PDB file of C-alpha atoms in Angstrom:
ATOM      1  CA  MET A   1      -8.866 -26.017 -17.656  1.00 72.00           C
ATOM      2  CA  SER A   2      -6.618 -24.788 -14.793  1.00 88.00           C
ATOM      3  CA  VAL A   3      -4.380 -21.856 -14.840  1.00 88.00           C
ATOM      4  CA  SER A   4      -0.685 -22.769 -13.421  1.00 89.00           C
ATOM      5  CA  PRO A   5       0.407 -20.721 -10.388  1.00 84.00           C
ATOM      6  CA  ALA A   6       3.034 -19.110 -12.791  1.00 87.00           C
ATOM      7  CA  ASP A   7       0.623 -17.865 -15.396  1.00 86.00           C
ATOM      8  CA  PHE A   8      -1.652 -16.769 -12.346  1.00 84.00           C
ATOM      9  CA  ALA A   9       1.457 -14.633 -11.033  1.00 82.00           C
ATOM     10  CA  ALA A  10       2.231 -13.517 -14.620  1.00 83.00           C
ATOM     11  CA  ALA A  11      -0.961 -12.225 -15.015  1.00 85.00           C
ATOM     12  CA  LEU A  12      -1.535 -10.474 -12.150  1.00 81.00           C
ATOM     13  CA  ARG A  13       2.203  -8.541 -12.391  1.00 82.00           C
ATOM     14  CA  HIS A  14       0.270  -6.317 -14.956  1.00 79.00           C
ATOM     15  CA  HIS A  15      -2.295  -5.273 -12.131  1.00 79.00           C
ATOM     16  CA  PRO A  16      -0.958  -2.063 -10.371  1.00 79.00           C
ATOM     17  CA  ALA A  17      -1.478  -2.892  -6.640  1.00 84.00           C
ATOM     18  CA  GLY A  18      -0.970  -0.139  -3.942  1.00 89.00           C
ATOM     19  CA  VAL A  19       2.199  -0.737  -1.318  1.00 94.00           C
ATOM     20  CA  ALA A  20       1.399  -0.856   2.394  1.00 96.00           C
ATOM     21  CA  LEU A  21       3.799  -1.980   5.331  1.00 96.00           C
ATOM     22  CA  MET A  22       2.175  -3.815   8.034  1.00 97.00           C
ATOM     23  CA  THR A  23       3.783  -4.044  11.412  1.00 96.00           C
ATOM     24  CA  VAL A  24       3.059  -5.780  14.212  1.00 96.00           C
ATOM     25  CA  ARG A  25       4.339  -5.037  18.028  1.00 94.00           C
ATOM     26  CA  ASP A  26       4.843  -8.462  20.277  1.00 88.00           C
ATOM     27  CA  ASP A  27       6.832  -8.922  23.640  1.00 84.00           C
ATOM     28  CA  THR A  28      10.088  -8.952  22.197  1.00 82.00           C
ATOM     29  CA  ASP A  29      10.445  -6.725  18.964  1.00 87.00           C
ATOM     30  CA  ASP A  30       8.461  -5.192  15.559  1.00 92.00           C
ATOM     31  CA  VAL A  31       7.543  -7.250  13.075  1.00 93.00           C
ATOM     32  CA  GLY A  32       6.946  -5.670   9.501  1.00 94.00           C
ATOM     33  CA  THR A  33       6.344  -7.227   6.284  1.00 94.00           C
ATOM     34  CA  THR A  34       5.472  -5.301   2.866  1.00 94.00           C
ATOM     35  CA  VAL A  35       2.351  -6.289   1.599  1.00 95.00           C
ATOM     36  CA  THR A  36       0.365  -5.247  -2.062  1.00 90.00           C
ATOM     37  CA  SER A  37      -2.730  -7.367  -1.406  1.00 86.00           C
ATOM     38  CA  VAL A  38      -4.890  -4.696   0.809  1.00 93.00           C
ATOM     39  CA  MET A  39      -8.590  -4.005  -0.037  1.00 94.00           C
ATOM     40  CA  SER A  40     -11.148  -2.223   1.594  1.00 95.00           C
ATOM     41  CA  VAL A  41     -14.055  -4.508   2.603  1.00 96.00           C
ATOM     42  CA  SER A  42     -16.267  -2.867   4.652  1.00 96.00           C
ATOM     43  CA  ALA A  43     -17.182   0.916   5.450  1.00 95.00           C
ATOM     44  CA  ASP A  44     -19.543   0.136   8.506  1.00 96.00           C
ATOM     45  CA  PRO A  45     -17.913  -1.304  10.074  1.00 96.00           C
ATOM     46  CA  PRO A  46     -14.580  -0.129   8.853  1.00 97.00           C
ATOM     47  CA  LEU A  47     -12.792  -3.448   7.958  1.00 97.00           C
ATOM     48  CA  VAL A  48      -9.998  -3.946   5.339  1.00 97.00           C
ATOM     49  CA  ALA A  49      -8.279  -7.201   4.424  1.00 97.00           C
ATOM     50  CA  VAL A  50      -4.801  -8.302   3.979  1.00 97.00           C
ATOM     51  CA  GLY A  51      -3.487 -11.309   2.077  1.00 95.00           C
ATOM     52  CA  LEU A  52      -0.556 -12.946   3.840  1.00 95.00           C
ATOM     53  CA  ALA A  53       1.442 -15.961   3.422  1.00 92.00           C
ATOM     54  CA  ALA A  54      -0.505 -18.726   5.610  1.00 93.00           C
ATOM     55  CA  ASP A  55       2.925 -20.359   6.491  1.00 92.00           C
ATOM     56  CA  GLY A  56       4.780 -17.298   7.171  1.00 90.00           C
ATOM     57  CA  TYR A  57       6.033 -15.665  10.628  1.00 90.00           C
ATOM     58  CA  PRO A  58       3.635 -12.102   9.969  1.00 92.00           C
ATOM     59  CA  ALA A  59       0.414 -14.414   9.927  1.00 94.00           C
ATOM     60  CA  GLU A  60       1.637 -16.268  13.084  1.00 94.00           C
ATOM     61  CA  VAL A  61       2.422 -13.235  15.056  1.00 94.00           C
ATOM     62  CA  LEU A  62      -0.535 -10.935  13.773  1.00 96.00           C
ATOM     63  CA  GLU A  63      -3.144 -13.906  14.895  1.00 96.00           C
ATOM     64  CA  ALA A  64      -1.149 -14.389  18.596  1.00 96.00           C
ATOM     65  CA  VAL A  65      -0.946 -10.749  19.247  1.00 97.00           C
ATOM     66  CA  GLY A  66      -4.163  -9.567  17.817  1.00 97.00           C
ATOM     67  CA  SER A  67      -3.566  -6.182  16.386  1.00 98.00           C
ATOM     68  CA  CYS A  68      -1.130  -4.182  13.755  1.00 98.00           C
ATOM     69  CA  ALA A  69      -0.728  -1.035  11.708  1.00 98.00           C
ATOM     70  CA  LEU A  70      -0.864  -0.478   8.004  1.00 98.00           C
ATOM     71  CA  THR A  71       1.234   2.221   6.476  1.00 97.00           C
ATOM     72  CA  VAL A  72       0.206   2.933   2.895  1.00 96.00           C
ATOM     73  CA  LEU A  73       3.512   3.897   1.230  1.00 96.00           C
ATOM     74  CA  ALA A  74       4.604   7.079  -0.362  1.00 96.00           C
ATOM     75  CA  ALA A  75       6.024   7.517  -3.769  1.00 94.00           C
ATOM     76  CA  GLY A  76       9.567   7.783  -3.131  1.00 92.00           C
ATOM     77  CA  GLN A  77       9.271   5.083  -0.004  1.00 94.00           C
ATOM     78  CA  ALA A  78      10.545   2.023  -2.646  1.00 93.00           C
ATOM     79  CA  ILE A  79      13.268   1.138  -0.578  1.00 92.00           C
ATOM     80  CA  LEU A  80      11.303   0.818   2.365  1.00 93.00           C
ATOM     81  CA  ALA A  81       8.990  -1.778   0.576  1.00 93.00           C
ATOM     82  CA  SER A  82      11.981  -3.600  -0.472  1.00 92.00           C
ATOM     83  CA  ARG A  83      13.868  -3.745   3.046  1.00 91.00           C
ATOM     84  CA  PHE A  84      10.737  -5.449   4.429  1.00 91.00           C
ATOM     85  CA  SER A  85      10.018  -8.124   1.409  1.00 89.00           C
ATOM     86  CA  SER A  86      13.281  -9.367   1.936  1.00 80.00           C
ATOM     87  CA  ALA A  87      13.515 -12.755   3.843  1.00 75.00           C
ATOM     88  CA  GLY A  88      15.653 -13.082   7.127  1.00 71.00           C
ATOM     89  CA  ARG A  89      15.428  -9.155   7.900  1.00 71.00           C
ATOM     90  CA  PRO A  90      16.034  -8.003  11.095  1.00 67.00           C
ATOM     91  CA  GLY A  91      13.397  -6.420  13.202  1.00 78.00           C
ATOM     92  CA  ALA A  92      11.373  -3.264  12.014  1.00 82.00           C
ATOM     93  CA  ARG A  93      13.061  -1.019  14.547  1.00 84.00           C
ATOM     94  CA  HIS A  94      16.713  -1.617  13.085  1.00 84.00           C
ATOM     95  CA  LEU A  95      15.410  -1.227   9.164  1.00 88.00           C
ATOM     96  CA  LEU A  96      13.512   2.312  10.056  1.00 90.00           C
ATOM     97  CA  GLU A  97      16.904   3.277  11.975  1.00 88.00           C
ATOM     98  CA  SER A  98      16.444   6.819   9.802  1.00 90.00           C
ATOM     99  CA  VAL A  99      12.926   6.765   9.175  1.00 93.00           C
ATOM    100  CA  PRO A 100      10.605   8.930  11.284  1.00 95.00           C
ATOM    101  CA  TRP A 101       7.648   6.857  12.632  1.00 96.00           C
ATOM    102  CA  SER A 102       5.544   6.758  15.887  1.00 96.00           C
ATOM    103  CA  ARG A 103       2.926   4.159  17.525  1.00 96.00           C
ATOM    104  CA  ALA A 104      -0.360   3.368  16.704  1.00 97.00           C
ATOM    105  CA  PRO A 105      -2.204   4.083  19.873  1.00 97.00           C
ATOM    106  CA  GLY A 106      -4.470   0.823  19.705  1.00 96.00           C
ATOM    107  CA  SER A 107      -1.948  -1.422  18.720  1.00 97.00           C
ATOM    108  CA  ASP A 108       1.236  -0.008  19.553  1.00 96.00           C
ATOM    109  CA  ALA A 109       2.268  -0.688  15.966  1.00 97.00           C
ATOM    110  CA  ILE A 110       5.106   1.126  14.354  1.00 96.00           C
ATOM    111  CA  VAL A 111       3.178   3.522  11.616  1.00 97.00           C
ATOM    112  CA  LEU A 112       5.406   5.335   9.150  1.00 96.00           C
ATOM    113  CA  ASP A 113       4.877   9.737   9.597  1.00 95.00           C
ATOM    114  CA  GLY A 114       5.974   9.792   5.863  1.00 94.00           C
ATOM    115  CA  GLY A 115       3.214   7.809   4.821  1.00 96.00           C
ATOM    116  CA  VAL A 116       0.056   8.366   2.659  1.00 96.00           C
ATOM    117  CA  VAL A 117      -2.190   6.707   5.140  1.00 96.00           C
ATOM    118  CA  GLY A 118      -1.718   5.070   8.593  1.00 97.00           C
ATOM    119  CA  LEU A 119      -4.331   2.347   9.695  1.00 97.00           C
ATOM    120  CA  ASP A 120      -4.750   1.266  13.593  1.00 98.00           C
ATOM    121  CA  CYS A 121      -6.167  -2.117  13.197  1.00 98.00           C
ATOM    122  CA  ARG A 122      -7.457  -4.956  15.371  1.00 98.00           C
ATOM    123  CA  LEU A 123      -7.563  -8.206  13.986  1.00 98.00           C
ATOM    124  CA  ASP A 124     -11.276  -9.579  13.325  1.00 98.00           C
ATOM    125  CA  ARG A 125     -10.455 -12.782  12.147  1.00 97.00           C
ATOM    126  CA  LEU A 126      -8.013 -14.852   9.699  1.00 97.00           C
ATOM    127  CA  VAL A 127      -9.781 -16.750   6.424  1.00 97.00           C
ATOM    128  CA  PRO A 128      -7.796 -19.452   4.919  1.00 96.00           C
ATOM    129  CA  ALA A 129      -7.553 -19.148   1.191  1.00 94.00           C
ATOM    130  CA  GLY A 130      -5.221 -21.591  -0.446  1.00 92.00           C
ATOM    131  CA  ASP A 131      -1.863 -20.712   0.139  1.00 92.00           C
ATOM    132  CA  HIS A 132      -2.222 -17.506   2.185  1.00 94.00           C
ATOM    133  CA  VAL A 133      -4.731 -16.184   4.831  1.00 96.00           C
ATOM    134  CA  LEU A 134      -7.139 -13.382   4.360  1.00 96.00           C
ATOM    135  CA  ALA A 135      -6.602 -11.103   7.817  1.00 97.00           C
ATOM    136  CA  LEU A 136      -9.509  -8.978   8.140  1.00 98.00           C
ATOM    137  CA  LEU A 137      -8.747  -6.081  10.268  1.00 98.00           C
ATOM    138  CA  ALA A 138     -11.111  -3.661  12.056  1.00 98.00           C
ATOM    139  CA  VAL A 139      -9.923  -0.125  11.610  1.00 98.00           C
ATOM    140  CA  VAL A 140     -10.156   1.167  15.036  1.00 98.00           C
ATOM    141  CA  GLY A 141      -8.088   4.482  14.204  1.00 96.00           C
ATOM    142  CA  VAL A 142      -6.243   6.840  11.163  1.00 95.00           C
ATOM    143  CA  PRO A 143      -3.087   8.188  12.972  1.00 91.00           C
ATOM    144  CA  VAL A 144      -1.698   8.977   9.601  1.00 90.00           C
ATOM    145  CA  LEU A 145      -3.652  10.837   6.780  1.00 92.00           C
ATOM    146  CA  ARG A 146      -1.774  12.764   4.196  1.00 92.00           C
ATOM    147  CA  GLU A 147      -4.108  13.731   1.341  1.00 91.00           C
ATOM    148  CA  ASP A 148      -1.439  15.589  -0.639  1.00 92.00           C
ATOM    149  CA  ALA A 149       0.922  12.262  -0.988  1.00 93.00           C
ATOM    150  CA  ALA A 150       1.160  10.111  -3.792  1.00 94.00           C
ATOM    151  CA  PRO A 151       1.044   6.458  -3.327  1.00 94.00           C
ATOM    152  CA  LEU A 152       3.488   4.073  -4.322  1.00 94.00           C
ATOM    153  CA  LEU A 153       2.632   1.186  -6.517  1.00 90.00           C
ATOM    154  CA  ARG A 154       3.901  -2.461  -7.953  1.00 90.00           C
ATOM    155  CA  LEU A 155       3.686  -2.986 -10.998  1.00 82.00           C
ATOM    156  CA  ARG A 156       4.983  -5.632 -13.685  1.00 87.00           C
ATOM    157  CA  GLY A 157       7.392  -6.684 -10.588  1.00 85.00           C
ATOM    158  CA  ARG A 158       8.644  -2.988 -10.080  1.00 86.00           C
ATOM    159  CA  TYR A 159       7.721  -0.074  -7.701  1.00 83.00           C
ATOM    160  CA  VAL A 160       6.659   2.946  -9.032  1.00 85.00           C
ATOM    161  CA  ASP A 161       5.233   6.114  -8.123  1.00 77.00           C
ATOM    162  CA  ALA A 162       1.611   6.622  -8.931  1.00 68.00           C
ATOM    163  CA  THR A 163       2.586  10.194  -9.897  1.00 64.00           C
TER     164      THR A 163
END
């Protein structure tokens, strides 16, 4: 018996997932995308995995550049998650016009000052996984850490505060 992609997606809508913004700085612009498939892989060495559409521009530019930043979004940042999940979006700096941010020292990618956690990452490798790729990222720094901030979650197709 096999599960259809629609049934699979419907089932996983009931699994709450943290919401993060992945940014990559390339030669001409900053690229950003909302991701809800981030997981801790290893503490030694520090590795996280991010699921990205295999045929998407974020995976392509990450592979070309070799580094990125992840910002775990805080409760109240749902509008940013929505901005970066829509198709045909402009560059990241344009979408963050009134949002405080800085650059991660290793990747030079954008991290949001108001996020829960910012991770500065180097691409370890891309692993094919069906219609996605898993980007295994070596964490080289933690430029933002707000232990008192509540995270933003995605549940049943909506962004919800984890409070």
